CSV table of C-alpha atoms in Angstrom, one decimal:
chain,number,residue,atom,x,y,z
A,1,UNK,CA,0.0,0.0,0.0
A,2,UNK,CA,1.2,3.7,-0.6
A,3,UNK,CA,1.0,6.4,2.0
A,4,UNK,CA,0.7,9.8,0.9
A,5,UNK,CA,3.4,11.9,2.5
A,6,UNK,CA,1.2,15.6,4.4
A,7,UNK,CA,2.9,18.2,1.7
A,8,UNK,CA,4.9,20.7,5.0
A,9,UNK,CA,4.8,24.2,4.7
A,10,UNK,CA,7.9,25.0,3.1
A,11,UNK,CA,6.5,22.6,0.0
A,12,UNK,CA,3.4,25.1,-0.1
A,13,UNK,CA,6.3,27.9,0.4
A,14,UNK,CA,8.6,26.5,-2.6
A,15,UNK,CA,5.4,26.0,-4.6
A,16,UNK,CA,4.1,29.7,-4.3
A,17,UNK,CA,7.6,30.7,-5.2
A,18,UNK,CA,8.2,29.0,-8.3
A,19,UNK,CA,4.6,30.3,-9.5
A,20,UNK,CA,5.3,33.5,-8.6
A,21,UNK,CA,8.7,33.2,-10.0
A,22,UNK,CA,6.9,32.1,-13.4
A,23,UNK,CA,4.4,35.0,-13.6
A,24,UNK,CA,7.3,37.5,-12.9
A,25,UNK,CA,9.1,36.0,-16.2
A,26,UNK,CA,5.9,36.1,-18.1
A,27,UNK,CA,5.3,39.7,-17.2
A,28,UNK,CA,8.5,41.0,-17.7
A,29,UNK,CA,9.1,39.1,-21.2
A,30,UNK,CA,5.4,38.8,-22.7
A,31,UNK,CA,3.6,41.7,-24.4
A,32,UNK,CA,0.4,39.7,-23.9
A,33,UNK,CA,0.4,36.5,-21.5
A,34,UNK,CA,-3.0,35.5,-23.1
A,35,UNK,CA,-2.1,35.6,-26.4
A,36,UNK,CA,1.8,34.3,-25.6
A,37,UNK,CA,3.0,36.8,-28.1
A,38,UNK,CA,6.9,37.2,-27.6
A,39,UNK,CA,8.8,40.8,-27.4
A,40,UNK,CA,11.4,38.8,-29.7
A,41,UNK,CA,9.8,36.5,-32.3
A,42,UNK,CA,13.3,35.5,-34.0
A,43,UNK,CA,14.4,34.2,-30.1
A,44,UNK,CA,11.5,33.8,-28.6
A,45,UNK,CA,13.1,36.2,-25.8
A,46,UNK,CA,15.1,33.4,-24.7
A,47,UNK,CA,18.0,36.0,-25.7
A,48,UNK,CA,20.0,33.6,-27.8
A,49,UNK,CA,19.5,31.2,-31.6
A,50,UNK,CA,21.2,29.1,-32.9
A,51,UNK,CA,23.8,29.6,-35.5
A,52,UNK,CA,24.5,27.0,-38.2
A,53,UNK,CA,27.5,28.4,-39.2
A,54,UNK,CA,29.5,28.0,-36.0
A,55,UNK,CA,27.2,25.5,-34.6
A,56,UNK,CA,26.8,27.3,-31.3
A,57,UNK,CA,24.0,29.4,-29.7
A,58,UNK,CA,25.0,33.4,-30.3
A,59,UNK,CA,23.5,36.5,-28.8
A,60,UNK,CA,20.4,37.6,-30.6
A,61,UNK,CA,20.1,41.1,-31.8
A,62,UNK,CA,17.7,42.1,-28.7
A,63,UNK,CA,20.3,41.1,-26.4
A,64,UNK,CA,21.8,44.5,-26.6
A,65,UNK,CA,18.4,46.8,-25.7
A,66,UNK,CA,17.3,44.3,-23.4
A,67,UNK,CA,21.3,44.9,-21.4
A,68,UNK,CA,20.5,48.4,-21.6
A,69,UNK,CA,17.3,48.2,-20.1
A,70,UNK,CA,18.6,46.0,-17.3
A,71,UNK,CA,21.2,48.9,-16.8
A,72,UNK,CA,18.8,51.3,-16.9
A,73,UNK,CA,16.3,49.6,-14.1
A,74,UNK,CA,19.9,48.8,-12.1
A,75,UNK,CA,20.6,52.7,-11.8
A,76,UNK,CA,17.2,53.5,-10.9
A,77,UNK,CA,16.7,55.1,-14.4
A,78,UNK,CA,13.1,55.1,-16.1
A,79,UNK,CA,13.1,52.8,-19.6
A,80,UNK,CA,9.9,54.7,-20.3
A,81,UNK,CA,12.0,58.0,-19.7
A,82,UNK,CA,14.9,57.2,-21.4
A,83,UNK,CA,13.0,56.2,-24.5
A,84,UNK,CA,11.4,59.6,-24.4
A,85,UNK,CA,15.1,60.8,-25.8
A,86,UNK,CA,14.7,59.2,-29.2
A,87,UNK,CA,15.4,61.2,-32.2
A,88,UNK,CA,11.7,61.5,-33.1
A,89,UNK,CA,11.0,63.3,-29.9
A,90,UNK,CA,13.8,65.7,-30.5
A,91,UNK,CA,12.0,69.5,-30.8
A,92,UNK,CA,12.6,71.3,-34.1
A,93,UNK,CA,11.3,74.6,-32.9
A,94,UNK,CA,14.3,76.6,-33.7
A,95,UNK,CA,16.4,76.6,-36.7
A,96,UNK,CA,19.8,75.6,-35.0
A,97,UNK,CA,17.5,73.2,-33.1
A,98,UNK,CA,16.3,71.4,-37.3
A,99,UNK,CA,20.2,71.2,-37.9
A,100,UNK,CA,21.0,70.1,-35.1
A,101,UNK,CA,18.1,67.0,-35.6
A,102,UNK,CA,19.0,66.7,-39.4
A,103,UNK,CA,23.0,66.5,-39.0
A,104,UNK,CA,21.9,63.4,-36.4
A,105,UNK,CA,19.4,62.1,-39.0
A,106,UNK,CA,22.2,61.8,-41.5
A,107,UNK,CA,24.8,60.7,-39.4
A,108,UNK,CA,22.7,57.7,-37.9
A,109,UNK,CA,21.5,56.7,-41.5
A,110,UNK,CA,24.7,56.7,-42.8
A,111,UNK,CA,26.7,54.9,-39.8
A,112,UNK,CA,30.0,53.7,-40.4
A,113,UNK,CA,32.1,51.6,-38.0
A,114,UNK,CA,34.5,54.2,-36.5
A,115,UNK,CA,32.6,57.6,-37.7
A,116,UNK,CA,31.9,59.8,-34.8
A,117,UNK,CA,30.3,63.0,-34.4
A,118,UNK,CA,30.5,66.4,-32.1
A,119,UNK,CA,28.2,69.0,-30.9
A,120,UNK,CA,30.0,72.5,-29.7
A,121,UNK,CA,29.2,75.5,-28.1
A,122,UNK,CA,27.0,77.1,-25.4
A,123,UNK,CA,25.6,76.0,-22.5
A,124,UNK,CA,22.2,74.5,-22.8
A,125,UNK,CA,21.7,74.6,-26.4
A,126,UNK,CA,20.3,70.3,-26.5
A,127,UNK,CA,23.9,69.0,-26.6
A,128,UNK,CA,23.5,66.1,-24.5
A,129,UNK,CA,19.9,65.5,-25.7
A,130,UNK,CA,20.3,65.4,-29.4
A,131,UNK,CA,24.2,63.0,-28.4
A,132,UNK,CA,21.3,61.0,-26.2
A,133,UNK,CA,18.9,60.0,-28.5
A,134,UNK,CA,21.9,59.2,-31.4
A,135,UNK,CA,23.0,57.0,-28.8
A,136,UNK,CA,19.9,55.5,-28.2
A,137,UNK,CA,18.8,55.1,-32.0
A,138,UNK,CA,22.2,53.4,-32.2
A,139,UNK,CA,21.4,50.9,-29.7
A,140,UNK,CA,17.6,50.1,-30.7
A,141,UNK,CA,18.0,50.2,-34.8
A,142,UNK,CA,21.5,48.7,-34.9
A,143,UNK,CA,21.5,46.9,-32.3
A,144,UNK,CA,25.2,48.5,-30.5
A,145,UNK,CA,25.7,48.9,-27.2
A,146,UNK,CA,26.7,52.5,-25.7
A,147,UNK,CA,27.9,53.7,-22.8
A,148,UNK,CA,27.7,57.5,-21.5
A,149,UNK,CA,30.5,59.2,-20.5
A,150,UNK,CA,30.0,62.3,-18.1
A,151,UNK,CA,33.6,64.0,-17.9
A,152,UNK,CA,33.0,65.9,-14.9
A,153,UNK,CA,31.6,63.2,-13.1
A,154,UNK,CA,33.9,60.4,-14.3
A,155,UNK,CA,37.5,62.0,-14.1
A,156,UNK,CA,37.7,62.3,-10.3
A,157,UNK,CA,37.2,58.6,-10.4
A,158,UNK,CA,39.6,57.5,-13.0
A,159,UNK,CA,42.3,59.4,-11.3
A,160,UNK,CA,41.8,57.8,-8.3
A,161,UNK,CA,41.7,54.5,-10.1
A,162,UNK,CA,45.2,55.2,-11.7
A,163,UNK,CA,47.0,55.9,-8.8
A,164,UNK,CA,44.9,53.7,-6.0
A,165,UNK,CA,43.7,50.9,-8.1
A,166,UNK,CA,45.7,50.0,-11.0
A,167,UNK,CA,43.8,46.8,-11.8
A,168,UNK,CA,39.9,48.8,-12.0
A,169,UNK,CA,41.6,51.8,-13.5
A,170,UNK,CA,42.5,49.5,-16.4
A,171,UNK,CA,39.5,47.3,-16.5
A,172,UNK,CA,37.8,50.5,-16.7
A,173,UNK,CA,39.7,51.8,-19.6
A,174,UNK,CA,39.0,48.5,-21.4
A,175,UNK,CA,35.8,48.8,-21.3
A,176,UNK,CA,35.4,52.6,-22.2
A,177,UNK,CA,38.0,51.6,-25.3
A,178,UNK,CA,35.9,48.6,-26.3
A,179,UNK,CA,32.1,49.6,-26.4
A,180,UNK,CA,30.6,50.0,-29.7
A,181,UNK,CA,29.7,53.6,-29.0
A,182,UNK,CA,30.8,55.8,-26.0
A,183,UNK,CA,28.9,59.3,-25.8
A,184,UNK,CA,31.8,61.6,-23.9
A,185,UNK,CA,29.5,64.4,-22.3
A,186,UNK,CA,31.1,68.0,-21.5
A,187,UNK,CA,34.4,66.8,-22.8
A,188,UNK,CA,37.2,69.1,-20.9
A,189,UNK,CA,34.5,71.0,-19.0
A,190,UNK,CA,35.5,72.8,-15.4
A,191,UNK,CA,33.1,74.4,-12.9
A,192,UNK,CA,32.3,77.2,-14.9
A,193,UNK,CA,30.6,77.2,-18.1
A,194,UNK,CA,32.4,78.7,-21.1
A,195,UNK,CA,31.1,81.3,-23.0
A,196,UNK,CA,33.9,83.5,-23.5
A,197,UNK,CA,36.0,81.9,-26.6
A,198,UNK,CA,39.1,83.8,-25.7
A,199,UNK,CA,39.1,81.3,-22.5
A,200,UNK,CA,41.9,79.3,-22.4
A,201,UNK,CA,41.6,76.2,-21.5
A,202,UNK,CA,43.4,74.3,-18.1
A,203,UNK,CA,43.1,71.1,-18.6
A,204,UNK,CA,46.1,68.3,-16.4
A,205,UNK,CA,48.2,66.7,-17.0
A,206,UNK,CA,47.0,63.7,-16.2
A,207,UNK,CA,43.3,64.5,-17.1
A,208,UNK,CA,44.8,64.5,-20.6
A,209,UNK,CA,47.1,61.3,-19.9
A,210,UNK,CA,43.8,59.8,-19.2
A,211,UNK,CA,41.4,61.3,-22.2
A,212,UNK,CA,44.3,60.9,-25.0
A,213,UNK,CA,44.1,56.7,-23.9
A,214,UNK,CA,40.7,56.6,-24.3
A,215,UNK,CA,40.2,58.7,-27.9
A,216,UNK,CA,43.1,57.5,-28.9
A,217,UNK,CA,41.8,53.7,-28.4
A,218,UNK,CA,38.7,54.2,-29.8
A,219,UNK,CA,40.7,56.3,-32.8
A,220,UNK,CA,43.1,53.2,-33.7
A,221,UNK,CA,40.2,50.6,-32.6
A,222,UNK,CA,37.8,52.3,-35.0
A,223,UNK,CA,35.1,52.9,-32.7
A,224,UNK,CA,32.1,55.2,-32.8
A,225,UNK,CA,32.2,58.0,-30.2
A,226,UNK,CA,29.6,60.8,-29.9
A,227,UNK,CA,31.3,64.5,-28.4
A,228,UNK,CA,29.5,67.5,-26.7
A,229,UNK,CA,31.5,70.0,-25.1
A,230,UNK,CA,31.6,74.0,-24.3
A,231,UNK,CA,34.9,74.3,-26.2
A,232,UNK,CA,35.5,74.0,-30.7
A,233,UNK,CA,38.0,71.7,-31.8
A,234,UNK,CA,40.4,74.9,-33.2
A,235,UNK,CA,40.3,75.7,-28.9
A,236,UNK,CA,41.1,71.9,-28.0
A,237,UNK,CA,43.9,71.7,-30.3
A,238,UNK,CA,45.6,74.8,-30.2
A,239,UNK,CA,44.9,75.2,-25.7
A,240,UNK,CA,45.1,71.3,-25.1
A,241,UNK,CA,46.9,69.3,-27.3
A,242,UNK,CA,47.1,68.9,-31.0
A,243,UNK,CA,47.7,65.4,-31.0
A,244,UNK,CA,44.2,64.7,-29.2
A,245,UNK,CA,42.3,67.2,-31.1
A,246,UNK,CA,43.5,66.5,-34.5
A,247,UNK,CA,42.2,62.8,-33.6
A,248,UNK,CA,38.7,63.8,-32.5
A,249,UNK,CA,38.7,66.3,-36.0
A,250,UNK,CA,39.6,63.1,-37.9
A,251,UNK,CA,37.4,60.6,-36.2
A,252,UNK,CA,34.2,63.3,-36.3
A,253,UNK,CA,34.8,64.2,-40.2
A,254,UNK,CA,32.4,65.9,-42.0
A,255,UNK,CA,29.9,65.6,-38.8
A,256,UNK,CA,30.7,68.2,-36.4
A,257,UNK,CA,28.5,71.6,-35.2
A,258,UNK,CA,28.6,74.3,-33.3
A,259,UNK,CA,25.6,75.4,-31.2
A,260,UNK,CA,25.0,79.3,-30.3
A,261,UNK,CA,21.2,79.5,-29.7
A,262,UNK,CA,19.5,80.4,-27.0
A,263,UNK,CA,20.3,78.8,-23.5
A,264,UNK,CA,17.1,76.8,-23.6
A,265,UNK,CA,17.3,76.2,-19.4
A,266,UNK,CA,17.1,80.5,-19.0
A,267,UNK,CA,13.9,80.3,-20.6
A,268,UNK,CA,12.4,77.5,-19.0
């Protein structure tokens, strides 16, 4: 005879979590659970397919946005927000603002490995927004991976790193090097904001040690990277050094503008 063993309460516990634990994956990777219909039809948004050339299971394309959108919830920054920054959304109110929009139309349409592009000039003239949502169009229509790079914020670190923590420092430098496209926002930027052109610029020693690696990575590594900062390239190379300038000139081509509207945050 079989005896049926009384199910204990960490069963009902284990059994509550696994369904729950099934519903969470359901909501987070179906559009509709009714209907079963997947974010990712070609993967089935298992993230990964098989590839009969190299008999192996590779990446699928949507393994890139949905990285970025586990970033994104990681830092406690809105997808729904983010997205907001695409290029449609982009306002074309002003004619500098319709350049602006139509030089990153062209650029992203055009994309070549290694081609970059730069936005100078004032303060608050959609710099960082228009570099945001070329970024993001990257990511979502091409399926590359970008990282953003704040200057101000990220220099104290990396000096630390180079003279505290060798190992991160260059782990750190890899990976700045290395990603498909790195946004570099405010490059060279103090406390103040520039206005005046006739400003020269004071920029370290090893600040520069440190920026000249990373451009000059992504130059020889032919790697996308998308500039804003206060100062033109004519002020970078002749106040800061040549041999980093002339690189960003090169890299940037023919896509490279400088912004003098209105500072958008005075009239807010």
């Amino acid at each position: 005879m079989a005896y049926l063993v009384k199910p204990t309460k960490a069963d009902y516990i284990q059994a509550i979590n696994k369904a729950r634990a099934k519903q969470k994956m359901y909501l987070e990777n179906r559009i509709d659970v009714n209907t079963m219909v997947y974010k990712c039809s070609i993967c089935k948004d298992k993230e990964f397919i098989w590839n009969q050339d190299v008999k192996a299971m590779v990446p699928c394309k949507c393994r890139v946005i949905r990285n970025m959108e586990r970033r994104l919830k990681k830092s406690g920054l809105s997808v729904e927000e983010y997205r907001k920054k695409c290029i449609e959304n982009f306002p074309i109110d002003r004619e500098e603002a319709c350049k602006m929009k139509e030089l990153a139309m062209d650029f992203i349409a055009n994309h070549k490995k290694g081609e970059s592009i730069i936005y100078t000039g004032k303060s608050g003239t959609m710099k960082t927004s228009i570099c945001m949502a070329i970024c993001l169009d990257l990511t979502v229509k091409k399926a590359e991976e970008h990282l953003y790079f704040s200057y101000r914020d990220e220099m104290p670190i990396l000096r630390w790193q180079m003279f505290n923590k060798a190992d991160a420092y260059q782990e750190r430098i890899r990976t700045l090097i290395n990603i498909d496209n790195l946004f570099i926002d405010d490059l060279f930027k103090t406390k103040k904001s520039v206005q005046d052109k006739e400003i020269k610029l004071d920029v370290s020693t090893t600040d520069l040690q440190i920026m000249f690696q990373i451009i000059n990575g992504r130059y020889m590594n032919k790697k996308t990277t998308i500039f804003s900062t206060e100062y033109s390239l004519g002020q970078i190379i002749k106040d800061v050094d040549e041999a980093t300038g002339t690189r960003i000139l090169e890299m940037c081509g023919r896509y490279g503008m400088n912004c003098n509207d209105i500072n958008r945050r005075l009239i807010r």
